[in-house]
Short mmCIF file of C-alpha atoms in Angstrom, two decimals:
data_model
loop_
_atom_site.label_atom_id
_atom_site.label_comp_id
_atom_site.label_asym_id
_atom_site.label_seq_id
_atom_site.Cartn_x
_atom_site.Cartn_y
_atom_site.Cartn_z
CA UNK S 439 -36.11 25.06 2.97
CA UNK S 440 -34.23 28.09 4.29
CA UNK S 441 -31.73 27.27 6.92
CA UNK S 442 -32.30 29.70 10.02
CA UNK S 443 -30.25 30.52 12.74
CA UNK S 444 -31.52 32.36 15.69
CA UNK S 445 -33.74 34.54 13.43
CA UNK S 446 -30.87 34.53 10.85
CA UNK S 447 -31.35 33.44 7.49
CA UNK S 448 -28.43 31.94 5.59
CA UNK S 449 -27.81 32.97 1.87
CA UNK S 450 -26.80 31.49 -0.94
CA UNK S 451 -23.54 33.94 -0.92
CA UNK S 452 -22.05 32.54 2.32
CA UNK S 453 -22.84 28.89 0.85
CA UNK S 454 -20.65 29.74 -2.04
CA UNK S 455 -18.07 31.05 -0.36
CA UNK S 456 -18.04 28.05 2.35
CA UNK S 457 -18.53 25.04 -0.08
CA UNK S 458 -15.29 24.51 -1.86
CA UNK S 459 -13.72 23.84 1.81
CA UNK S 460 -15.47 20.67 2.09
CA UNK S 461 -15.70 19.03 -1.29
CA UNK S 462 -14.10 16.16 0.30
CA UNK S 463 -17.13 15.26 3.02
CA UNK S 464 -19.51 12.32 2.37
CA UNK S 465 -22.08 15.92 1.71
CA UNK S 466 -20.20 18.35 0.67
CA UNK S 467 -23.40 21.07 0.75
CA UNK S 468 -24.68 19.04 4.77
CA UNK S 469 -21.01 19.76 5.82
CA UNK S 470 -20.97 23.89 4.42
CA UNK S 471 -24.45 24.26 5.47
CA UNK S 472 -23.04 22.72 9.32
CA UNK S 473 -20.12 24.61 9.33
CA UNK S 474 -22.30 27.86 8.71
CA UNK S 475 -24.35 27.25 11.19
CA UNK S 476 -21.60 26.74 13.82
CA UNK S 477 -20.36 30.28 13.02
CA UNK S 478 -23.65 31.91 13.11
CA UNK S 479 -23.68 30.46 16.51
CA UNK S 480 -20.29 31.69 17.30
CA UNK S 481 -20.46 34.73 16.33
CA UNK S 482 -24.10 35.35 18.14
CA UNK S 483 -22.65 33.90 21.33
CA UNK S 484 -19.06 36.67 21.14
CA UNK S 485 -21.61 39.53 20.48
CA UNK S 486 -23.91 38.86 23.13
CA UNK S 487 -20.86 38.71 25.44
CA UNK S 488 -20.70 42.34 24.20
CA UNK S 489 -17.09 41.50 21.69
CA UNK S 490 -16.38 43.88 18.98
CA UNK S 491 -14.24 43.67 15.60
CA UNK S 492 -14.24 41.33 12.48
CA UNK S 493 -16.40 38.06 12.54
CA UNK S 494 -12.94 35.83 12.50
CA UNK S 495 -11.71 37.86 15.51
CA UNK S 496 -13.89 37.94 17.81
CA UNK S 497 -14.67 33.99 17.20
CA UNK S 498 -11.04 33.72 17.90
CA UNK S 499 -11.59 35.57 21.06
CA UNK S 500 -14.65 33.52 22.08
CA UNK S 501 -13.19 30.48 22.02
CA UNK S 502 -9.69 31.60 23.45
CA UNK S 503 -11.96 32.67 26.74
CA UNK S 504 -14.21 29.83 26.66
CA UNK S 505 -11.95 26.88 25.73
CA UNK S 506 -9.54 26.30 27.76
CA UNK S 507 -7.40 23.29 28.02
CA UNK S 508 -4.30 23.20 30.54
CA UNK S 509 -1.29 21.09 29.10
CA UNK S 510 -1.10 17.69 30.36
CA UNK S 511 1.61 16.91 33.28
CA UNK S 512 5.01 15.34 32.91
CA UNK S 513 3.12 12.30 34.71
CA UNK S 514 0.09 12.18 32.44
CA UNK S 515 2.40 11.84 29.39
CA UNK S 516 4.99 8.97 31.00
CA UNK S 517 1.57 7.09 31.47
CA UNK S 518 0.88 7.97 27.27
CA UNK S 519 4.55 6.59 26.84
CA UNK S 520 4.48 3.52 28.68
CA UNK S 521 1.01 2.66 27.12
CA UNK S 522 1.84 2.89 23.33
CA UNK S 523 5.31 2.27 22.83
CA UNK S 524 5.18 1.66 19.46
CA UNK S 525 4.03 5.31 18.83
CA UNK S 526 7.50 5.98 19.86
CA UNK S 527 9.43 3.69 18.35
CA UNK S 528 11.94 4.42 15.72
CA UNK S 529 13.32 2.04 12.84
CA UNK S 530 11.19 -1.03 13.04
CA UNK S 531 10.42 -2.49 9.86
CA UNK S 532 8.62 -5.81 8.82
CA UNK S 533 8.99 -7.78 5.48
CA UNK S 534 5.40 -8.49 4.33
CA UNK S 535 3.19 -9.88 1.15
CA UNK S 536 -0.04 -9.81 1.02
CA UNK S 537 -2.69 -11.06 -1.45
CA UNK S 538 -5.93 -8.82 -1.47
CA UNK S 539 -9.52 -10.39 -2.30
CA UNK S 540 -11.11 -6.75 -2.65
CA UNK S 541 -14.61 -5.71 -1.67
CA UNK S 542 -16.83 -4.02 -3.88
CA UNK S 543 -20.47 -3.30 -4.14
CA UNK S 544 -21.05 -5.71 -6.52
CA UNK S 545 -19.37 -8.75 -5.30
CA UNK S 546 -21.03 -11.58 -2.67
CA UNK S 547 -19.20 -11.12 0.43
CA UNK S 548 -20.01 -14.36 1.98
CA UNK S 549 -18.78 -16.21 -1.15
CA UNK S 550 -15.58 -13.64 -1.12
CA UNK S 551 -14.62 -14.75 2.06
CA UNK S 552 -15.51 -18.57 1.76
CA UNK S 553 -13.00 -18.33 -1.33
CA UNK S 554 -10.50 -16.43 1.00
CA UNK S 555 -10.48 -19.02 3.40
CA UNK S 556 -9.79 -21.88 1.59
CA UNK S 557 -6.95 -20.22 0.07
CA UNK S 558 -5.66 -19.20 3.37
CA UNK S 559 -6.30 -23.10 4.72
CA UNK S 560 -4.26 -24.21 1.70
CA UNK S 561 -1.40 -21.79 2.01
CA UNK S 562 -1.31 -22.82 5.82
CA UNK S 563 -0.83 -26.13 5.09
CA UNK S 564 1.93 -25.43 1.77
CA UNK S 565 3.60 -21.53 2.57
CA UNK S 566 5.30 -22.08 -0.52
CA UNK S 567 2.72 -21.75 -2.80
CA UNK S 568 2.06 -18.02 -1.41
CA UNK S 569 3.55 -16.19 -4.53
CA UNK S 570 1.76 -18.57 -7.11
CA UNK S 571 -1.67 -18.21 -5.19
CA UNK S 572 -1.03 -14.28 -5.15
CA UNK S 573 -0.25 -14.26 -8.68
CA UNK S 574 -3.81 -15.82 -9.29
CA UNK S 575 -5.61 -14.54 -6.59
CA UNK S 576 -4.55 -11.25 -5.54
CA UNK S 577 -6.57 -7.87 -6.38
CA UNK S 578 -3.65 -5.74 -5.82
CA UNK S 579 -1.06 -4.39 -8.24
CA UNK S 580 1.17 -6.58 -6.08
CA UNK S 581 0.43 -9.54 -7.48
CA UNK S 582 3.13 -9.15 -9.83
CA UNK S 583 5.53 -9.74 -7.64
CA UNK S 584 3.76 -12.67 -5.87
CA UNK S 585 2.42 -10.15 -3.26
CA UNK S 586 5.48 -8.92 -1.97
CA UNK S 587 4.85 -5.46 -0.36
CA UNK S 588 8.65 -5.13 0.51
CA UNK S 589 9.61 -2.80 4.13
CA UNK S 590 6.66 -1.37 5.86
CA UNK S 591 6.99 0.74 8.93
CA UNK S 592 4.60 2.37 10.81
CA UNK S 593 2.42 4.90 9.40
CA UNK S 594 2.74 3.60 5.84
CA UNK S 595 -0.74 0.85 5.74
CA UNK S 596 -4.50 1.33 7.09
CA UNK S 597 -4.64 1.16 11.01
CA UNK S 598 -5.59 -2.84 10.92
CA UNK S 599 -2.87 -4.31 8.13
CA UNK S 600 -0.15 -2.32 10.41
CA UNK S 601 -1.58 -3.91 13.71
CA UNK S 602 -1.44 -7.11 12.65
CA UNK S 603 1.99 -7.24 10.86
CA UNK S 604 3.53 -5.36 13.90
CA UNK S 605 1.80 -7.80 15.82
CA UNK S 606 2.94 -11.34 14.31
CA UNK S 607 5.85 -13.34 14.22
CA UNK S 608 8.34 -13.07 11.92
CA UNK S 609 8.44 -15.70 8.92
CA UNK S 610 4.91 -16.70 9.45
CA UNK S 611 1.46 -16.69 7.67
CA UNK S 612 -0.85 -15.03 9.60
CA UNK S 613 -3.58 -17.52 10.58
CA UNK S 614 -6.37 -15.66 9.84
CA UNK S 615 -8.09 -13.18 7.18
CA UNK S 616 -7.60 -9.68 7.94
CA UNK S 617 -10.14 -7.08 7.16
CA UNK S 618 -9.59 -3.53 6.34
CA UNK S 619 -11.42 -0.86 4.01
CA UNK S 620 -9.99 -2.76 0.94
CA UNK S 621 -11.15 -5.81 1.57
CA UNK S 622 -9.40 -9.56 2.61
CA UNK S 623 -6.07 -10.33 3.59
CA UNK S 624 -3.93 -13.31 3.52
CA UNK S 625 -0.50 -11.69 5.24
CA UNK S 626 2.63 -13.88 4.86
CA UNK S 627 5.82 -12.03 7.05
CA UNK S 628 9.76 -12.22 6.36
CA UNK S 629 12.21 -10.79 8.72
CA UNK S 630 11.18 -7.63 11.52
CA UNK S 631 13.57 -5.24 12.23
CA UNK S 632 12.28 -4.03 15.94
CA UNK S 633 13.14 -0.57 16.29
CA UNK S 634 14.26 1.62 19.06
CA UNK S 635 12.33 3.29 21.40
CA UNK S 636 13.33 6.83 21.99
CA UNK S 637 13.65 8.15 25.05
CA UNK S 638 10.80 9.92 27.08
CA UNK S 639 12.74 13.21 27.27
CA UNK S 640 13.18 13.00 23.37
CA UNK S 641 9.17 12.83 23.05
CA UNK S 642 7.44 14.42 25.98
CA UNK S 643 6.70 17.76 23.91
CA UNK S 644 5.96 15.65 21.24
CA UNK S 645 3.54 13.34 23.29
CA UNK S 646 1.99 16.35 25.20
CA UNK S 647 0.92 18.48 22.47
CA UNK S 648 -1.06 15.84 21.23
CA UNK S 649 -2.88 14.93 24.21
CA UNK S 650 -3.48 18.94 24.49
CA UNK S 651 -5.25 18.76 20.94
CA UNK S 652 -7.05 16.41 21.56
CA UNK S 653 -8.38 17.45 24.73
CA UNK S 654 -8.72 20.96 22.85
CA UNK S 655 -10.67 18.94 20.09
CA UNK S 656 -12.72 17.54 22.90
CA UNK S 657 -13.71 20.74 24.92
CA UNK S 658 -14.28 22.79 21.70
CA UNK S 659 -16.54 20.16 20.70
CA UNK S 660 -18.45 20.44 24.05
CA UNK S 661 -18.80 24.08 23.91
CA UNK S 662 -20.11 23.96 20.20
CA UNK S 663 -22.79 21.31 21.62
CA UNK S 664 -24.06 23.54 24.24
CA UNK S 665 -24.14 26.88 22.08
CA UNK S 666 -26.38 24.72 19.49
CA UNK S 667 -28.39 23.26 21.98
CA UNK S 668 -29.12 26.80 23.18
CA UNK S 669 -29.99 28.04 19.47
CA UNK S 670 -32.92 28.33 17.72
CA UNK S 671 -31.87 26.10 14.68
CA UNK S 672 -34.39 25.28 11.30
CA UNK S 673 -34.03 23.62 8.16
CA UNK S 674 -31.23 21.67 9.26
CA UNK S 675 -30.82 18.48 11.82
CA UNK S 676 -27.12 18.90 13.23
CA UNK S 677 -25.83 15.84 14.35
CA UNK S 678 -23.86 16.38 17.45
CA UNK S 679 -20.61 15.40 18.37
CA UNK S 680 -20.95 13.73 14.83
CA UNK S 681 -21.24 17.01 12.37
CA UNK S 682 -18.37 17.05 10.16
CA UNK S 683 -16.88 20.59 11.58
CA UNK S 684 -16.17 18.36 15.05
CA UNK S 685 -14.01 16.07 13.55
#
């Protein structure tokens, strides 16, 4: 089914040309095929507004008129600063092992995690069997070592392993499983080094550039809605705020 866009057809050329950009999307040809549309929209919207020179141009000059995001205030970003401190936090390291019981399609997740707690139980009530249990239970190349990850500071594991490392005691097993995209952790901690946190002068550029992306990332998603919801769009079902061009 052709995909249309207010009376425009899109070709097989443009597809070519736009599909190499996204062969890292769940849908590769869904994501091209979105991000088309988006610029037929675009560019319909900066000609009707009566804008003149190349496509990239005057999409450039579309959205420089019609998305516009002030920077945040030096009070806005102290409120950023006080709220995450660890974003700004320099130097703090934690001593961690881990052993992994990995999810994959094939495996019963109920009976992965039954077997993950009773190691867990057992290692809670004898910590120094963690490096023989890793050794025989771990799915990670750690397991070599008896799960020892070594220093880990922030940035360096998926979102939930750092929380909860950053999060615990030193010298302690964490008491329960942790779940990220890999699968089940039992976490067992050494020592914490805790950092410094720099100063808000040091990081107020830092801290409000991001908050103006985002808010940029925000708005431009906004305007893209409206312009779509304005279109006359077949042969594809966009999906929002959720396409993968508004990421």
């Amino acid at each position: 089914m052709p995909v249309i866009v207010n009376g425009y057809e899109l070709n097989d050329t443009e597809m070519e040309s736009e599909l190499p950009g996204h062969q890292d999307a769940p849908d590769p040809v869904k994501s091209a095929m979105t991000a088309l549309v988006l610029r037929r929209v675009l560019l319909d919207e900066a000609k009707a507004q009566g804008l003149q020179g190349d496509d990239e141009i005057i999409i450039d000059h579309l959205l420089g008129k019609e998305v516009l995001v002030p920077f945040p205030e030096r009070a806005e970003c102290l409120r950023q600063y006080h709220a995450h401190p660890e974003r700004f936090t320099v130097g703090e390291l934690v001593e961690a092992s881990h052993i992994l019981f990995q999810v994959t399609n094939a495996v019963d997740l109920d009976a992965l995690r039954l077997h993950a707690q009773s190691v867990l139980d057992e290692l809670l009530e004898r910590p120094e069997r963690f490096a023989e249990l890793a050794r025989a239970n771990s799915n990670c190349p750690s397991a070599e070592v008896g799960g020892n990850l070594g220093q880990l500071s922030r940035g360096t594991t998926v979102a939930e392993f750092e929380k909860a490392i950053f999060a615990a005691s030193p010298g302690c097993i964490i008491p329960r499983l942790i779940e990220t995209r890999f699968g089940l952790h039992i976490i067992q901690l050494g020592r914490k080094a805790e950092g410094k946190l720099l100063a808000f002068d040091e990081v107020q550029t830092r801290i409000a550039t991001a908050m103006h992306a985002a808010s940029h990332q925000h708005a431009l998603r906004q305007y893209l809605q409206l312009l779509v919801g304005r279109a006359s769009i077949s042969g594809i079902e966009l999906q929002g705020a959720d396409s993968p061009l508004l990421q």
